[in-house]
Structures are given as C-alpha cells and as structure tokens.
GROMACS .gro file of N, CA, C and O in nm:
model
  468
    1ALA      N    1   9.583  10.456  11.548
    1ALA     CA    2   9.511  10.430  11.671
    1ALA      C    3   9.441  10.556  11.720
    1ALA      O    4   9.329  10.551  11.769
    2LEU      N    5   9.508  10.670  11.703
    2LEU     CA    6   9.449  10.797  11.747
    2LEU      C    7   9.321  10.826  11.670
    2LEU      O    8   9.221  10.867  11.726
    3ARG      N    9   9.324  10.799  11.540
    3ARG     CA   10   9.205  10.822  11.457
    3ARG      C   11   9.090  10.734  11.504
    3ARG      O   12   8.975  10.777  11.511
    4VAL      N   13   9.119  10.611  11.537
    4VAL     CA   14   9.016  10.519  11.584
    4VAL      C   15   8.960  10.566  11.717
    4VAL      O   16   8.839  10.563  11.739
    5LEU      N   17   9.047  10.611  11.807
    5LEU     CA   18   8.999  10.659  11.937
    5LEU      C   19   8.911  10.783  11.921
    5LEU      O   20   8.807  10.794  11.986
    6THR      N   21   8.951  10.875  11.834
    6THR     CA   22   8.868  10.993  11.814
    6THR      C   23   8.737  10.955  11.748
    6THR      O   24   8.634  11.016  11.775
    7LYS      N   25   8.739  10.854  11.666
    7LYS     CA   26   8.615  10.806  11.604
    7LYS      C   27   8.524  10.748  11.712
    7LYS      O   28   8.403  10.764  11.707
    8ALA      N   29   8.582  10.681  11.810
    8ALA     CA   30   8.503  10.622  11.918
    8ALA      C   31   8.430  10.730  11.997
    8ALA      O   32   8.318  10.709  12.041
    9HIS      N   33   8.491  10.846  12.014
    9HIS     CA   34   8.427  10.953  12.090
    9HIS      C   35   8.303  11.006  12.018
    9HIS      O   36   8.213  11.059  12.081
   10GLY      N   37   8.299  10.990  11.886
   10GLY     CA   38   8.184  11.038  11.810
   10GLY      C   39   8.069  10.939  11.809
   10GLY      O   40   7.962  10.969  11.758
   11ARG      N   41   8.085  10.824  11.865
   11ARG     CA   42   7.980  10.722  11.867
   11ARG      C   43   7.885  10.748  11.983
   11ARG      O   44   7.910  10.832  12.068
   12VAL      N   45   7.779  10.670  11.986
   12VAL     CA   46   7.687  10.683  12.099
   12VAL      C   47   7.762  10.654  12.227
   12VAL      O   48   7.862  10.581  12.228
   13ARG      N   49   7.713  10.708  12.333
   13ARG     CA   50   7.787  10.702  12.459
   13ARG      C   51   7.820  10.559  12.502
   13ARG      O   52   7.932  10.529  12.541
   14LEU      N   53   7.723  10.468  12.498
   14LEU     CA   54   7.748  10.331  12.542
   14LEU      C   55   7.855  10.264  12.456
   14LEU      O   56   7.947  10.201  12.507
   15GLU      N   57   7.844  10.278  12.324
   15GLU     CA   58   7.942  10.215  12.235
   15GLU      C   59   8.081  10.273  12.258
   15GLU      O   60   8.179  10.200  12.261
   16ALA      N   61   8.090  10.404  12.277
   16ALA     CA   62   8.220  10.467  12.303
   16ALA      C   63   8.280  10.414  12.433
   16ALA      O   64   8.400  10.387  12.440
   17MET      N   65   8.197  10.396  12.534
   17MET     CA   66   8.248  10.343  12.660
   17MET      C   67   8.300  10.201  12.643
   17MET      O   68   8.405  10.166  12.697
   18LEU      N   69   8.229  10.119  12.565
   18LEU     CA   70   8.275   9.983  12.542
   18LEU      C   71   8.408   9.982  12.468
   18LEU      O   72   8.496   9.902  12.497
   19TRP      N   73   8.423  10.072  12.370
   19TRP     CA   74   8.549  10.080  12.295
   19TRP      C   75   8.663  10.114  12.389
   19TRP      O   76   8.768  10.053  12.387
   20LEU      N   77   8.641  10.217  12.468
   20LEU     CA   78   8.749  10.266  12.554
   20LEU      C   79   8.781  10.168  12.665
   20LEU      O   80   8.892  10.165  12.717
   21MET      N   81   8.686  10.085  12.704
   21MET     CA   82   8.709   9.982  12.805
   21MET      C   83   8.776   9.859  12.744
   21MET      O   84   8.818   9.769  12.813
   22GLY      N   85   8.781   9.853  12.612
   22GLY     CA   86   8.845   9.741  12.545
   22GLY      C   87   8.753   9.624  12.520
   22GLY      O   88   8.798   9.517  12.481
   23MET      N   89   8.623   9.643  12.539
   23MET     CA   90   8.531   9.533  12.517
   23MET      C   91   8.497   9.516  12.368
   23MET      O   92   8.457   9.410  12.326
   24LEU      N   93   8.512   9.622  12.292
   24LEU     CA   94   8.502   9.613  12.147
   24LEU      C   95   8.644   9.629  12.095
   24LEU      O   96   8.704   9.735  12.111
   25PRO      N   97   8.702   9.525  12.037
   25PRO     CA   98   8.844   9.529  11.999
   25PRO      C   99   8.876   9.640  11.898
   25PRO      O  100   8.816   9.647  11.792
   26ILE      N  101   8.970   9.723  11.936
   26ILE     CA  102   9.008   9.836  11.851
   26ILE      C  103   9.083   9.789  11.726
   26ILE      O  104   9.080   9.854  11.624
   27TRP      N  105   9.148   9.672  11.732
   27TRP     CA  106   9.226   9.625  11.618
   27TRP      C  107   9.136   9.594  11.498
   27TRP      O  108   9.180   9.606  11.384
   28VAL      N  109   9.010   9.556  11.523
   28VAL     CA  110   8.920   9.528  11.412
   28VAL      C  111   8.892   9.656  11.335
   28VAL      O  112   8.896   9.659  11.212
   29GLU      N  113   8.869   9.764  11.407
   29GLU     CA  114   8.846   9.893  11.341
   29GLU      C  115   8.974   9.940  11.271
   29GLU      O  116   8.968   9.996  11.162
   30ALA      N  117   9.089   9.917  11.333
   30ALA     CA  118   9.216   9.958  11.273
   30ALA      C  119   9.240   9.884  11.141
   30ALA      O  120   9.287   9.944  11.044
   31ILE      N  121   9.206   9.755  11.136
   31ILE     CA  122   9.219   9.678  11.013
   31ILE      C  123   9.130   9.736  10.904
   31ILE      O  124   9.171   9.752  10.790
   32GLY      N  125   9.007   9.768  10.941
   32GLY     CA  126   8.914   9.828  10.843
   32GLY      C  127   8.965   9.960  10.790
   32GLY      O  128   8.955   9.989  10.671
   33GLU      N  129   9.023  10.043  10.879
   33GLU     CA  130   9.078  10.172  10.838
   33GLU      C  131   9.199  10.153  10.746
   33GLU      O  132   9.213  10.224  10.646
   34ALA      N  133   9.287  10.058  10.779
   34ALA     CA  134   9.404  10.033  10.696
   34ALA      C  135   9.362   9.984  10.558
   34ALA      O  136   9.418  10.024  10.456
   35PHE      N  137   9.263   9.896  10.554
   35PHE     CA  138   9.213   9.845  10.427
   35PHE      C  139   9.151   9.959  10.346
   35PHE      O  140   9.170   9.970  10.225
   36GLY      N  141   9.078  10.048  10.414
   36GLY     CA  142   9.019  10.164  10.347
   36GLY      C  143   9.125  10.255  10.289
   36GLY      O  144   9.109  10.311  10.180
   37PHE      N  145   9.237  10.269  10.361
   37PHE     CA  146   9.349  10.350  10.312
   37PHE      C  147   9.405  10.291  10.183
   37PHE      O  148   9.430  10.362  10.086
   38LEU      N  149   9.423  10.158  10.181
   38LEU     CA  150   9.472  10.091  10.062
   38LEU      C  151   9.375  10.112   9.945
   38LEU      O  152   9.418  10.147   9.834
   39MET      N  153   9.246  10.095   9.969
   39MET     CA  154   9.148  10.113   9.862
   39MET      C  155   9.148  10.257   9.811
   39MET      O  156   9.135  10.281   9.691
   40SER      N  157   9.164  10.352   9.901
   40SER     CA  158   9.167  10.493   9.862
   40SER      C  159   9.285  10.521   9.770
   40SER      O  160   9.272  10.591   9.670
   41ILE      N  161   9.402  10.468   9.805
   41ILE     CA  162   9.520  10.490   9.720
   41ILE      C  163   9.500  10.423   9.584
   41ILE      O  164   9.528  10.482   9.480
   42LEU      N  165   9.450  10.299   9.586
   42LEU     CA  166   9.429  10.228   9.459
   42LEU      C  167   9.327  10.299   9.371
   42LEU      O  168   9.339  10.300   9.249
   43ARG      N  169   9.226  10.358   9.431
   43ARG     CA  170   9.119  10.421   9.355
   43ARG      C  171   9.152  10.564   9.315
   43ARG      O  172   9.130  10.604   9.203
   44PHE      N  173   9.203  10.642   9.409
   44PHE     CA  174   9.218  10.786   9.387
   44PHE      C  175   9.362  10.837   9.396
   44PHE      O  176   9.384  10.957   9.388
   45GLY      N  177   9.458  10.748   9.414
   45GLY     CA  178   9.595  10.791   9.439
   45GLY      C  179   9.657  10.871   9.326
   45GLY      O  180   9.644  10.835   9.209
   46ASP      N  181   9.725  10.978   9.363
   46ASP     CA  182   9.799  11.056   9.263
   46ASP      C  183   9.934  10.988   9.240
   46ASP      O  184   9.962  10.881   9.295
   47SER      N  185  10.018  11.049   9.160
   47SER     CA  186  10.145  10.984   9.124
   47SER      C  187  10.235  10.962   9.245
   47SER      O  188  10.303  10.859   9.256
   48MET      N  189  10.236  11.055   9.341
   48MET     CA  190  10.322  11.038   9.459
   48MET      C  191  10.269  10.926   9.548
   48MET      O  192  10.347  10.847   9.602
   49GLU      N  193  10.138  10.918   9.565
   49GLU     CA  194  10.081  10.812   9.648
   49GLU      C  195  10.103  10.675   9.584
   49GLU      O  196  10.133  10.577   9.652
   50MET      N  197  10.089  10.668   9.452
   50MET     CA  198  10.113  10.541   9.383
   50MET      C  199  10.260  10.502   9.392
   50MET      O  200  10.292  10.384   9.407
   51ALA      N  201  10.349  10.601   9.386
   51ALA     CA  202  10.492  10.572   9.401
   51ALA      C  203  10.521  10.521   9.543
   51ALA      O  204  10.600  10.428   9.561
   52ALA      N  205  10.456  10.580   9.643
   52ALA     CA  206  10.474  10.533   9.781
   52ALA      C  207  10.423  10.390   9.794
   52ALA      O  208  10.489  10.306   9.858
   53LEU      N  209  10.311  10.360   9.732
   53LEU     CA  210  10.256  10.225   9.737
   53LEU      C  211  10.353  10.125   9.673
   53LEU      O  212  10.376  10.017   9.728
   54GLN      N  213  10.412  10.163   9.561
   54GLN     CA  214  10.510  10.075   9.496
   54GLN      C  215  10.632  10.053   9.585
   54GLN      O  216  10.686   9.943   9.592
   55THR      N  217  10.676  10.158   9.654
   55THR     CA  218  10.788  10.146   9.747
   55THR      C  219  10.754  10.052   9.860
   55THR      O  220  10.835   9.966   9.899
   56TRP      N  221  10.631  10.063   9.914
   56TRP     CA  222  10.589   9.973  10.022
   56TRP      C  223  10.586   9.829   9.972
   56TRP      O  224  10.620   9.736  10.047
   57LYS      N  225  10.544   9.809   9.848
   57LYS     CA  226  10.541   9.673   9.793
   57LYS      C  227  10.683   9.617   9.780
   57LYS      O  228  10.707   9.501   9.813
   58VAL      N  229  10.775   9.699   9.733
   58VAL     CA  230  10.914   9.655   9.720
   58VAL      C  231  10.973   9.621   9.857
   58VAL      O  232  11.039   9.519   9.874
   59LEU      N  233  10.948   9.706   9.955
   59LEU     CA  234  10.996   9.679  10.091
   59LEU      C  235  10.936   9.549  10.146
   59LEU      O  236  11.005   9.472  10.213
   60ALA      N  237  10.810   9.527  10.118
   60ALA     CA  238  10.746   9.404  10.166
   60ALA      C  239  10.806   9.281  10.101
   60ALA      O  240  10.830   9.180  10.167
   61ARG      N  241  10.835   9.291   9.971
   61ARG     CA  242  10.891   9.176   9.899
   61ARG      C  243  11.036   9.149   9.938
   61ARG      O  244  11.075   9.035   9.957
   62THR      N  245  11.115   9.253   9.945
   62THR     CA  246  11.259   9.236   9.961
   62THR      C  247  11.306   9.231  10.105
   62THR      O  248  11.398   9.157  10.138
   63ARG      N  249  11.246   9.311  10.191
   63ARG     CA  250  11.296   9.320  10.329
   63ARG      C  251  11.197   9.274  10.435
   63ARG      O  252  11.228   9.276  10.553
   64ARG      N  253  11.077   9.241  10.391
   64ARG     CA  254  10.971   9.201  10.485
   64ARG      C  255  10.950   9.309  10.591
   64ARG      O  256  10.941   9.282  10.711
   65LYS      N  257  10.940   9.433  10.545
   65LYS     CA  258  10.919   9.549  10.632
   65LYS      C  259  10.818   9.642  10.565
   65LYS      O  260  10.789   9.630  10.448
   66GLY      N  261  10.767   9.733  10.644
   66GLY     CA  262  10.684   9.839  10.590
   66GLY      C  263  10.535   9.813  10.602
   66GLY      O  264  10.489   9.709  10.646
   67TRP      N  265  10.459   9.915  10.563
   67TRP     CA  266  10.315   9.915  10.578
   67TRP      C  267  10.250   9.801  10.501
   67TRP      O  268  10.162   9.732  10.553
   68PHE      N  269  10.290   9.778  10.377
   68PHE     CA  270  10.227   9.673  10.297
   68PHE      C  271  10.259   9.535  10.356
   68PHE      O  272  10.174   9.446  10.356
   69HIS      N  273  10.377   9.519  10.409
   69HIS     CA  274  10.413   9.392  10.474
   69HIS      C  275  10.322   9.368  10.595
   69HIS      O  276  10.279   9.254  10.619
   70GLU      N  277  10.290   9.473  10.669
   70GLU     CA  278  10.201   9.459  10.784
   70GLU      C  279  10.062   9.416  10.738
   70GLU      O  280   9.997   9.335  10.806
   71MET      N  281  10.017   9.466  10.624
   71MET     CA  282   9.887   9.423  10.572
   71MET      C  283   9.892   9.275  10.534
   71MET      O  284   9.801   9.198  10.566
   72ILE      N  285   9.999   9.233  10.467
   72ILE     CA  286  10.015   9.092  10.430
   72ILE      C  287  10.015   9.004  10.555
   72ILE      O  288   9.951   8.899  10.559
   73CYS      N  289  10.087   9.048  10.659
   73CYS     CA  290  10.091   8.973  10.784
   73CYS      C  291   9.952   8.963  10.847
   73CYS      O  292   9.917   8.858  10.902
   74ALA      N  293   9.875   9.070  10.840
   74ALA     CA  294   9.739   9.067  10.894
   74ALA      C  295   9.653   8.968  10.818
   74ALA      O  296   9.577   8.891  10.877
   75PHE      N  297   9.666   8.967  10.685
   75PHE     CA  298   9.590   8.872  10.604
   75PHE      C  299   9.630   8.728  10.638
   75PHE      O  300   9.545   8.641  10.650
   76ARG      N  301   9.760   8.707  10.656
   76ARG     CA  302   9.810   8.573  10.689
   76ARG      C  303   9.762   8.530  10.828
   76ARG      O  304   9.715   8.417  10.848
   77ALA      N  305   9.773   8.620  10.925
   77ALA     CA  306   9.733   8.588  11.062
   77ALA      C  307   9.585   8.555  11.073
   77ALA      O  308   9.545   8.471  11.153
   78ALA      N  309   9.505   8.619  10.990
   78ALA     CA  310   9.360   8.593  10.992
   78ALA      C  311   9.324   8.468  10.913
   78ALA      O  312   9.210   8.424  10.915
   79GLY      N  313   9.422   8.411  10.843
   79GLY     CA  314   9.396   8.292  10.764
   79GLY      C  315   9.331   8.319  10.630
   79GLY      O  316   9.273   8.230  10.569
   80ALA      N  317   9.343   8.443  10.582
   80ALA     CA  318   9.276   8.481  10.458
   80ALA      C  319   9.371   8.492  10.339
   80ALA      O  320   9.325   8.497  10.225
   81LEU      N  321   9.501   8.494  10.362
   81LEU     CA  322   9.596   8.519  10.254
   81LEU      C  323   9.587   8.416  10.143
   81LEU      O  324   9.587   8.452  10.024
   82ASP      N  325   9.576   8.290  10.176
   82ASP     CA  326   9.566   8.186  10.073
   82ASP      C  327   9.438   8.201   9.991
   82ASP      O  328   9.438   8.185   9.870
   83ASP      N  329   9.326   8.233  10.059
   83ASP     CA  330   9.200   8.255   9.988
   83ASP      C  331   9.209   8.376   9.894
   83ASP      O  332   9.144   8.380   9.790
   84MET      N  333   9.291   8.473   9.932
   84MET     CA  334   9.309   8.594   9.850
   84MET      C  335   9.401   8.568   9.731
   84MET      O  336   9.417   8.654   9.646
   85GLY      N  337   9.461   8.451   9.725
   85GLY     CA  338   9.549   8.417   9.613
   85GLY      C  339   9.696   8.425   9.644
   85GLY      O  340   9.779   8.411   9.556
   86GLY      N  341   9.731   8.453   9.768
   86GLY     CA  342   9.871   8.463   9.808
   86GLY      C  343   9.924   8.605   9.797
   86GLY      O  344   9.856   8.697   9.751
   87GLU      N  345  10.048   8.620   9.839
   87GLU     CA  346  10.111   8.753   9.843
   87GLU      C  347  10.113   8.820   9.706
   87GLU      O  348  10.078   8.938   9.694
   88GLU      N  349  10.157   8.749   9.605
   88GLU     CA  350  10.171   8.811   9.473
   88GLU      C  351  10.037   8.860   9.418
   88GLU      O  352  10.030   8.963   9.352
   89ALA      N  353   9.931   8.786   9.447
   89ALA     CA  354   9.798   8.829   9.402
   89ALA      C  355   9.758   8.958   9.473
   89ALA      O  356   9.702   9.049   9.411
   90VAL      N  357   9.788   8.968   9.602
   90VAL     CA  358   9.755   9.089   9.677
   90VAL      C  359   9.838   9.207   9.627
   90VAL      O  360   9.788   9.318   9.615
   91PHE      N  361   9.966   9.181   9.596
   91PHE     CA  362  10.050   9.288   9.541
   91PHE      C  363   9.993   9.343   9.411
   91PHE      O  364  10.015   9.459   9.378
   92ALA      N  365   9.923   9.262   9.335
   92ALA     CA  366   9.871   9.302   9.205
   92ALA      C  367   9.726   9.352   9.211
   92ALA      O  368   9.667   9.380   9.107
   93TRP      N  369   9.669   9.364   9.329
   93TRP     CA  370   9.530   9.407   9.342
   93TRP      C  371   9.502   9.539   9.274
   93TRP      O  372   9.585   9.631   9.275
   94THR      N  373   9.382   9.549   9.220
   94THR     CA  374   9.328   9.676   9.173
   94THR      C  375   9.229   9.723   9.280
   94THR      O  376   9.200   9.650   9.376
   95ALA      N  377   9.175   9.842   9.263
   95ALA     CA  378   9.077   9.893   9.359
   95ALA      C  379   8.954   9.802   9.365
   95ALA      O  380   8.899   9.778   9.473
   96VAL      N  381   8.913   9.748   9.252
   96VAL     CA  382   8.796   9.660   9.248
   96VAL      C  383   8.820   9.533   9.331
   96VAL      O  384   8.733   9.490   9.408
   97GLU      N  385   8.937   9.474   9.316
   97GLU     CA  386   8.969   9.354   9.393
   97GLU      C  387   8.978   9.383   9.542
   97GLU      O  388   8.930   9.304   9.624
   98ALA      N  389   9.037   9.496   9.577
   98ALA     CA  390   9.045   9.533   9.718
   98ALA      C  391   8.905   9.556   9.775
   98ALA      O  392   8.875   9.514   9.887
   99GLU      N  393   8.819   9.621   9.698
   99GLU     CA  394   8.682   9.644   9.743
   99GLU      C  395   8.607   9.513   9.762
   99GLU      O  396   8.523   9.501   9.850
  100MET      N  397   8.637   9.414   9.680
  100MET     CA  398   8.572   9.285   9.692
  100MET      C  399   8.613   9.216   9.823
  100MET      O  400   8.531   9.155   9.891
  101TRP      N  401   8.742   9.227   9.859
  101TRP     CA  402   8.792   9.155   9.975
  101TRP      C  403   8.771   9.229  10.107
  101TRP      O  404   8.767   9.166  10.212
  102GLN      N  405   8.758   9.359  10.104
  102GLN     CA  406   8.749   9.436  10.228
  102GLN      C  407   8.635   9.391  10.319
  102GLN      O  408   8.660   9.361  10.436
  103PRO      N  409   8.511   9.381  10.272
  103PRO     CA  410   8.405   9.339  10.365
  103PRO      C  411   8.423   9.196  10.416
  103PRO      O  412   8.394   9.167  10.533
  104ARG      N  413   8.474   9.108  10.331
  104ARG     CA  414   8.498   8.970  10.374
  104ARG      C  415   8.602   8.965  10.485
  104ARG      O  416   8.588   8.893  10.582
  105PHE      N  417   8.710   9.040  10.465
  105PHE     CA  418   8.819   9.038  10.561
  105PHE      C  419   8.777   9.100  10.694
  105PHE      O  420   8.807   9.047  10.801
  106VAL      N  421   8.707   9.212  10.688
  106VAL     CA  422   8.661   9.277  10.811
  106VAL      C  423   8.565   9.185  10.886
  106VAL      O  424   8.574   9.172  11.008
  107LYS      N  425   8.476   9.118  10.813
  107LYS     CA  426   8.383   9.025  10.876
  107LYS      C  427   8.459   8.909  10.942
  107LYS      O  428   8.426   8.868  11.054
  108LEU      N  429   8.561   8.859  10.875
  108LEU     CA  430   8.644   8.753  10.931
  108LEU      C  431   8.711   8.800  11.061
  108LEU      O  432   8.712   8.728  11.161
  109CYS      N  433   8.764   8.921  11.060
  109CYS     CA  434   8.829   8.977  11.179
  109CYS      C  435   8.729   8.998  11.291
  109CYS      O  436   8.760   8.973  11.409
  110GLN      N  437   8.609   9.045  11.257
  110GLN     CA  438   8.507   9.064  11.360
  110GLN      C  439   8.470   8.930  11.424
  110GLN      O  440   8.453   8.922  11.545
  111GLY      N  441   8.458   8.827  11.342
  111GLY     CA  442   8.429   8.694  11.395
  111GLY      C  443   8.537   8.644  11.489
  111GLY      O  444   8.510   8.588  11.595
  112ARG      N  445   8.662   8.668  11.450
  112ARG     CA  446   8.774   8.627  11.535
  112ARG      C  447   8.773   8.706  11.666
  112ARG      O  448   8.798   8.650  11.773
  113ALA      N  449   8.744   8.835  11.658
  113ALA     CA  450   8.740   8.917  11.780
  113ALA      C  451   8.628   8.871  11.874
  113ALA      O  452   8.647   8.865  11.995
  114GLU      N  453   8.515   8.833  11.817
  114GLU     CA  454   8.405   8.783  11.899
  114GLU      C  455   8.444   8.653  11.968
  114GLU      O  456   8.409   8.631  12.084
  115GLN      N  457   8.516   8.567  11.896
  115GLN     CA  458   8.562   8.442  11.958
  115GLN      C  459   8.658   8.467  12.073
  115GLN      O  460   8.656   8.399  12.175
  116GLU      N  461   8.746   8.568  12.054
  116GLU     CA  462   8.843   8.601  12.158
  116GLU      C  463   8.779   8.662  12.281
  116GLU      O  464   8.831   8.650  12.391
  117MET      N  465   8.665   8.729  12.260
  117MET     CA  466   8.597   8.791  12.375
  117MET      C  467   8.524   8.682  12.448
  117MET      O  468   8.501   8.671  12.557
   0.00000   0.00000   0.00000
C-alpha cells in the first residue's frame, strides 16, 4: 500500500488528489502491482525467489495461507479463477501465461471498481 501511495504522489496533481480521496480505488493498483511481482519472479527470479514462490504455493495448497493464497482469493473474488483454469492451472503458470492474464485481470478489476463507484 505504501508503494502505491508513493506512486500516487508522482502522478499529476488532479489524479493524485483523486487517489488520496479514495475516488480511484487503490486496490486495483495493488492488484496490478501484486501481479507484476508474480510475473517478475516467474521471469527473472533467482533460486531463492523461486524457492520462496514454491513455499508460497505449498502454503496456499496445504494451509490456505500466504501471499499466493491471497492471489488465488483475488482471482476467485473477481470471478476469473475458473476462466484461468482453476487453482492448479494458476499454480503451474509460467511467465508467459501470467503475462497473458495480467492485462485481462486488471481490466476486469478496473471494471468492477467502476461499477462500485
């Protein structure tokens, strides 16, 4: 959230004011950032980052906890998880597959945010 807020300060004055007033939903940007983080690890991750990703996947599967579980929950809440092929398909994503879904998912979230406003 802090990263998103600092990013808002770098925007044009009007847009930054709308963000800080809550008129532009911050959760949409947070989803995009989280998805970008996943793509970065899948594309450029070193051995420690890949090991952390595997740990998050195990935690998501076995305990329904952790960062990857939160991503799965976001996909489910947006109604996109089934279109993505379900949990197991998401667990097996490559960087290419994540890149394919990222713009679709962000657009879906933006549409939902506009409906809520």
